[in-house]
Amino acid sequence: MIGRLNHVAIAVKDLAKASAVYKNALGANVGPALAQPEHGVTVVFIELPNTKIELLEPLGEGSPIAKFLEKSPDGGIHHVCYEVDDIIAARDQLKSQGARVLGDGTPKIGAHGKPVLFLHPKDFCGTLVELEQV
Ligand SMILES: CC[C@H](C(=O)O)C(=O)SCCNC(=O)CCNC(=O)[C@H](O)C(C)(C)COP(=O)(O)OP(=O)(O)OC[C@H]1O[C@@H](n2cnc3c(N)ncnc32)[C@H](O)[C@@H]1OP(=O)(O)O
Ligand SMILES: [Co+2]
């Protein structure tokens, strides 16, 4: 079912500061800040040879990142995103196995303009999993 690791997401309080760390200390190729109000985040993507890093800052009220940062004020790895060929087939297979698909199960459009879904961390080794159809 899952294919490539599309990105590893890191929640941060200050996106500009975190972007500067990756750019200046790690020499990373840091992209522009993209507001994603429907997801309650502003994101920056960092292209790596084999995957991407997604830096996430809370945006607006009720951001899922805000609650995460309350527990982890310094930030931390928020989720991993795996690529799938068919997100509906993947969703239905996972639901038939009893996995919790977050939200109402309808894929949203993610930062790359592709359908995404999230799976409850409690069902996947304590790690929030995002699936992105490519
Ligand atoms: C622009 C889109 C972009 C993209 O790549 O395209 C994105 O990736 S957007 C990313 C932001 N969106 C989301 O995260 C949506 C999915 N997240 C959720 O639905 C919630 O955050 C959820 C359900 C994971 C947690 O929400 P809740 O309000 O229930 O928070 P709690 O603190 O009560 O969590 C319950 C339980 O889960 C643990 N938890 C929460 N978040 C994470 C996490 N990121 N990784 C691992 N574990 C997590 C939390 O500690 C609680 O555990 P407990 O033992 O009960 O304390
Ligand atoms: Co993501």
mmCIF file of C-alpha atoms and ligand atoms in Angstrom:
data_model
loop_
_atom_site.group_PDB
_atom_site.id
_atom_site.type_symbol
_atom_site.label_atom_id
_atom_site.label_comp_id
_atom_site.label_asym_id
_atom_site.label_seq_id
_atom_site.Cartn_x
_atom_site.Cartn_y
_atom_site.Cartn_z
ATOM 1 C CA MET A 1 0.000 0.000 0.000
ATOM 2 C CA ILE A 2 2.462 2.745 1.033
ATOM 3 C CA GLY A 3 5.196 3.849 -1.339
ATOM 4 C CA ARG A 4 7.820 6.584 -0.987
ATOM 5 C CA LEU A 5 8.275 8.697 2.118
ATOM 6 C CA ASN A 6 6.921 11.988 0.768
ATOM 7 C CA HIS A 7 7.855 14.129 3.784
ATOM 8 C CA VAL A 8 8.668 14.268 7.458
ATOM 9 C CA ALA A 9 6.812 17.120 9.174
ATOM 10 C CA ILE A 10 8.250 19.110 12.061
ATOM 11 C CA ALA A 11 5.989 21.373 14.143
ATOM 12 C CA VAL A 12 7.592 24.684 15.140
ATOM 13 C CA LYS A 13 6.474 27.790 17.010
ATOM 14 C CA ASP A 14 8.415 30.174 14.769
ATOM 15 C CA LEU A 15 8.543 29.196 11.087
ATOM 16 C CA ALA A 16 10.946 31.983 10.080
ATOM 17 C CA LYS A 17 13.384 31.029 12.842
ATOM 18 C CA ALA A 18 13.196 27.327 12.003
ATOM 19 C CA SER A 19 13.622 28.048 8.285
ATOM 20 C CA ALA A 20 16.740 30.111 9.051
ATOM 21 C CA VAL A 21 18.221 27.252 11.091
ATOM 22 C CA TYR A 22 17.733 24.814 8.221
ATOM 23 C CA LYS A 23 19.063 27.336 5.677
ATOM 24 C CA ASN A 24 22.022 28.742 7.605
ATOM 25 C CA ALA A 25 23.120 25.858 9.827
ATOM 26 C CA LEU A 26 22.218 22.957 7.556
ATOM 27 C CA GLY A 27 22.589 24.596 4.151
ATOM 28 C CA ALA A 28 19.118 23.423 3.161
ATOM 29 C CA ASN A 29 17.148 24.574 0.128
ATOM 30 C CA VAL A 30 14.235 26.244 1.959
ATOM 31 C CA GLY A 31 11.069 27.039 0.020
ATOM 32 C CA PRO A 32 8.585 29.878 0.587
ATOM 33 C CA ALA A 33 6.060 29.987 3.459
ATOM 34 C CA LEU A 34 2.675 28.748 2.222
ATOM 35 C CA ALA A 35 -0.461 29.541 4.250
ATOM 36 C CA GLN A 36 -2.845 26.574 4.352
ATOM 37 C CA PRO A 37 -5.820 27.941 6.340
ATOM 38 C CA GLU A 38 -7.998 24.909 5.629
ATOM 39 C CA HIS A 39 -5.421 22.837 7.505
ATOM 40 C CA GLY A 40 -4.691 25.441 10.213
ATOM 41 C CA VAL A 41 -1.016 25.681 9.271
ATOM 42 C CA THR A 42 1.587 27.691 7.456
ATOM 43 C CA VAL A 43 4.137 25.364 5.849
ATOM 44 C CA VAL A 44 7.633 25.567 4.425
ATOM 45 C CA PHE A 45 8.993 22.665 2.386
ATOM 46 C CA ILE A 46 12.669 21.767 2.275
ATOM 47 C CA GLU A 47 13.629 19.637 -0.708
ATOM 48 C CA LEU A 48 16.108 16.856 0.047
ATOM 49 C CA PRO A 49 17.620 14.414 -2.473
ATOM 50 C CA ASN A 50 15.385 11.575 -1.264
ATOM 51 C CA THR A 51 12.389 13.230 0.454
ATOM 52 C CA LYS A 52 11.180 16.542 1.913
ATOM 53 C CA ILE A 53 11.017 18.192 5.307
ATOM 54 C CA GLU A 54 7.805 20.056 6.058
ATOM 55 C CA LEU A 55 8.078 22.766 8.707
ATOM 56 C CA LEU A 56 4.648 23.557 10.197
ATOM 57 C CA GLU A 57 3.557 26.616 12.180
ATOM 58 C CA PRO A 58 0.043 27.030 13.652
ATOM 59 C CA LEU A 59 -2.302 29.256 11.622
ATOM 60 C CA GLY A 60 -5.578 30.589 13.023
ATOM 61 C CA GLU A 61 -7.799 29.297 15.806
ATOM 62 C CA GLY A 62 -7.908 25.605 16.653
ATOM 63 C CA SER A 63 -4.798 24.651 14.710
ATOM 64 C CA PRO A 64 -3.879 20.986 15.313
ATOM 65 C CA ILE A 65 -0.273 22.159 15.579
ATOM 66 C CA ALA A 66 -1.061 24.534 18.471
ATOM 67 C CA LYS A 67 -2.212 21.669 20.672
ATOM 68 C CA PHE A 68 0.877 19.644 19.728
ATOM 69 C CA LEU A 69 3.144 22.575 20.658
ATOM 70 C CA GLU A 70 1.437 22.961 24.040
ATOM 71 C CA LYS A 71 2.788 19.498 24.854
ATOM 72 C CA SER A 72 6.094 19.981 22.999
ATOM 73 C CA PRO A 73 6.988 23.702 23.246
ATOM 74 C CA ASP A 74 10.328 23.234 21.481
ATOM 75 C CA GLY A 75 8.570 21.592 18.554
ATOM 76 C CA GLY A 76 9.248 18.135 17.212
ATOM 77 C CA ILE A 77 8.380 15.569 14.596
ATOM 78 C CA HIS A 78 4.645 15.938 14.001
ATOM 79 C CA HIS A 79 3.903 13.382 11.259
ATOM 80 C CA VAL A 80 5.263 11.327 8.420
ATOM 81 C CA CYS A 81 3.679 11.316 4.983
ATOM 82 C CA TYR A 82 3.679 8.227 2.769
ATOM 83 C CA GLU A 83 2.662 8.176 -0.886
ATOM 84 C CA VAL A 84 -0.152 5.915 -2.095
ATOM 85 C CA ASP A 85 -1.457 5.242 -5.602
ATOM 86 C CA ASP A 86 -5.125 5.192 -4.647
ATOM 87 C CA ILE A 87 -6.078 7.043 -1.451
ATOM 88 C CA ILE A 88 -9.703 5.873 -1.460
ATOM 89 C CA ALA A 89 -8.709 2.217 -1.804
ATOM 90 C CA ALA A 90 -6.096 2.720 0.932
ATOM 91 C CA ARG A 91 -8.631 4.429 3.200
ATOM 92 C CA ASP A 92 -11.228 1.704 2.729
ATOM 93 C CA GLN A 93 -8.680 -1.062 3.320
ATOM 94 C CA LEU A 94 -7.404 0.612 6.479
ATOM 95 C CA LYS A 95 -10.926 1.218 7.787
ATOM 96 C CA SER A 96 -11.815 -2.445 7.134
ATOM 97 C CA GLN A 97 -8.826 -3.326 9.335
ATOM 98 C CA GLY A 98 -10.169 -1.077 12.106
ATOM 99 C CA ALA A 99 -7.696 1.779 11.686
ATOM 100 C CA ARG A 100 -9.013 5.247 12.557
ATOM 101 C CA VAL A 101 -9.059 7.595 9.554
ATOM 102 C CA LEU A 102 -9.211 11.159 10.908
ATOM 103 C CA GLY A 103 -11.870 13.709 10.017
ATOM 104 C CA ASP A 104 -14.880 12.444 8.088
ATOM 105 C CA GLY A 105 -12.703 10.235 5.879
ATOM 106 C CA THR A 106 -12.993 12.532 2.881
ATOM 107 C CA PRO A 107 -9.528 13.391 1.540
ATOM 108 C CA LYS A 108 -8.564 17.078 1.729
ATOM 109 C CA ILE A 109 -6.262 18.776 -0.761
ATOM 110 C CA GLY A 110 -2.795 19.079 0.763
ATOM 111 C CA ALA A 111 0.036 21.541 0.206
ATOM 112 C CA HIS A 112 1.050 19.844 -3.045
ATOM 113 C CA GLY A 113 -2.464 20.012 -4.482
ATOM 114 C CA LYS A 114 -2.936 16.283 -3.980
ATOM 115 C CA PRO A 115 -5.567 14.432 -1.875
ATOM 116 C CA VAL A 116 -4.374 13.677 1.662
ATOM 117 C CA LEU A 117 -5.743 11.772 4.653
ATOM 118 C CA PHE A 118 -4.505 11.339 8.215
ATOM 119 C CA LEU A 119 -4.468 8.184 10.364
ATOM 120 C CA HIS A 120 -4.675 8.258 14.154
ATOM 121 C CA PRO A 121 -1.252 8.081 15.843
ATOM 122 C CA LYS A 122 -2.522 5.585 18.396
ATOM 123 C CA ASP A 123 -3.010 3.031 15.593
ATOM 124 C CA PHE A 124 0.422 3.562 14.014
ATOM 125 C CA CYS A 125 3.099 3.206 16.678
ATOM 126 C CA GLY A 126 2.383 6.598 18.250
ATOM 127 C CA THR A 127 3.063 8.400 14.974
ATOM 128 C CA LEU A 128 0.576 10.548 13.089
ATOM 129 C CA VAL A 129 0.518 9.202 9.518
ATOM 130 C CA GLU A 130 -0.446 11.231 6.481
ATOM 131 C CA LEU A 131 -1.217 9.527 3.167
ATOM 132 C CA GLU A 132 -0.839 11.528 -0.048
ATOM 133 C CA GLN A 133 -2.099 10.248 -3.390
ATOM 134 C CA VAL A 134 0.513 10.791 -6.098
HETATM 135 C C1 LIG B 1 -1.222 21.513 4.278
HETATM 136 C C2 LIG B 1 -1.411 20.128 4.675
HETATM 137 C C3 LIG B 1 -0.099 19.551 5.120
HETATM 138 C C4 LIG B 1 0.393 18.600 4.028
HETATM 139 O O1 LIG B 1 1.375 17.870 4.254
HETATM 140 O O2 LIG B 1 -0.174 18.654 2.915
HETATM 141 C C5 LIG B 1 -0.197 18.887 6.452
HETATM 142 O O3 LIG B 1 0.484 17.951 6.761
HETATM 143 S S1 LIG B 1 -1.359 19.575 7.533
HETATM 144 C C6 LIG B 1 -0.877 18.901 9.154
HETATM 145 C C7 LIG B 1 -1.820 19.357 10.214
HETATM 146 N N1 LIG B 1 -3.052 18.586 10.183
HETATM 147 C C8 LIG B 1 -3.239 17.553 11.014
HETATM 148 O O4 LIG B 1 -2.423 17.231 11.852
HETATM 149 C C9 LIG B 1 -4.541 16.805 10.853
HETATM 150 C C10 LIG B 1 -4.533 15.496 11.621
HETATM 151 N N2 LIG B 1 -4.405 15.725 13.060
HETATM 152 C C11 LIG B 1 -5.482 15.553 13.899
HETATM 153 O O5 LIG B 1 -6.582 15.226 13.500
HETATM 154 C C12 LIG B 1 -5.221 15.802 15.376
HETATM 155 O O6 LIG B 1 -4.068 16.588 15.543
HETATM 156 C C13 LIG B 1 -5.039 14.462 16.194
HETATM 157 C C14 LIG B 1 -6.304 13.621 16.087
HETATM 158 C C15 LIG B 1 -3.838 13.687 15.712
HETATM 159 C C16 LIG B 1 -4.828 14.821 17.667
HETATM 160 O O7 LIG B 1 -5.826 15.756 18.001
HETATM 161 P P1 LIG B 1 -6.431 15.894 19.458
HETATM 162 O O8 LIG B 1 -7.192 17.143 19.561
HETATM 163 O O9 LIG B 1 -7.102 14.627 19.800
HETATM 164 O O10 LIG B 1 -5.157 16.096 20.354
HETATM 165 P P2 LIG B 1 -4.753 15.304 21.617
HETATM 166 O O11 LIG B 1 -3.577 16.040 22.136
HETATM 167 O O12 LIG B 1 -5.923 15.068 22.511
HETATM 168 O O13 LIG B 1 -4.247 13.864 21.015
HETATM 169 C C17 LIG B 1 -4.823 12.645 21.368
HETATM 170 C C18 LIG B 1 -3.640 11.708 21.601
HETATM 171 O O14 LIG B 1 -2.847 11.642 20.399
HETATM 172 C C19 LIG B 1 -1.526 12.121 20.679
HETATM 173 N N3 LIG B 1 -1.106 12.932 19.550
HETATM 174 C C20 LIG B 1 -1.663 14.075 19.107
HETATM 175 N N4 LIG B 1 -0.986 14.560 18.042
HETATM 176 C C21 LIG B 1 0.032 13.677 17.818
HETATM 177 C C22 LIG B 1 1.091 13.605 16.869
HETATM 178 N N5 LIG B 1 1.247 14.561 15.936
HETATM 179 N N6 LIG B 1 1.950 12.564 16.924
HETATM 180 C C23 LIG B 1 1.798 11.603 17.875
HETATM 181 N N7 LIG B 1 0.829 11.591 18.832
HETATM 182 C C24 LIG B 1 -0.045 12.634 18.782
HETATM 183 C C25 LIG B 1 -1.632 12.948 21.953
HETATM 184 O O15 LIG B 1 -0.399 12.955 22.617
HETATM 185 C C26 LIG B 1 -2.706 12.205 22.690
HETATM 186 O O16 LIG B 1 -2.130 11.071 23.275
HETATM 187 P P3 LIG B 1 -2.391 10.781 24.849
HETATM 188 O O17 LIG B 1 -1.565 9.566 25.142
HETATM 189 O O18 LIG B 1 -3.881 10.555 24.950
HETATM 190 O O19 LIG B 1 -1.943 12.042 25.563
HETATM 191 CO CO CO B 2 2.124 16.880 5.859
#
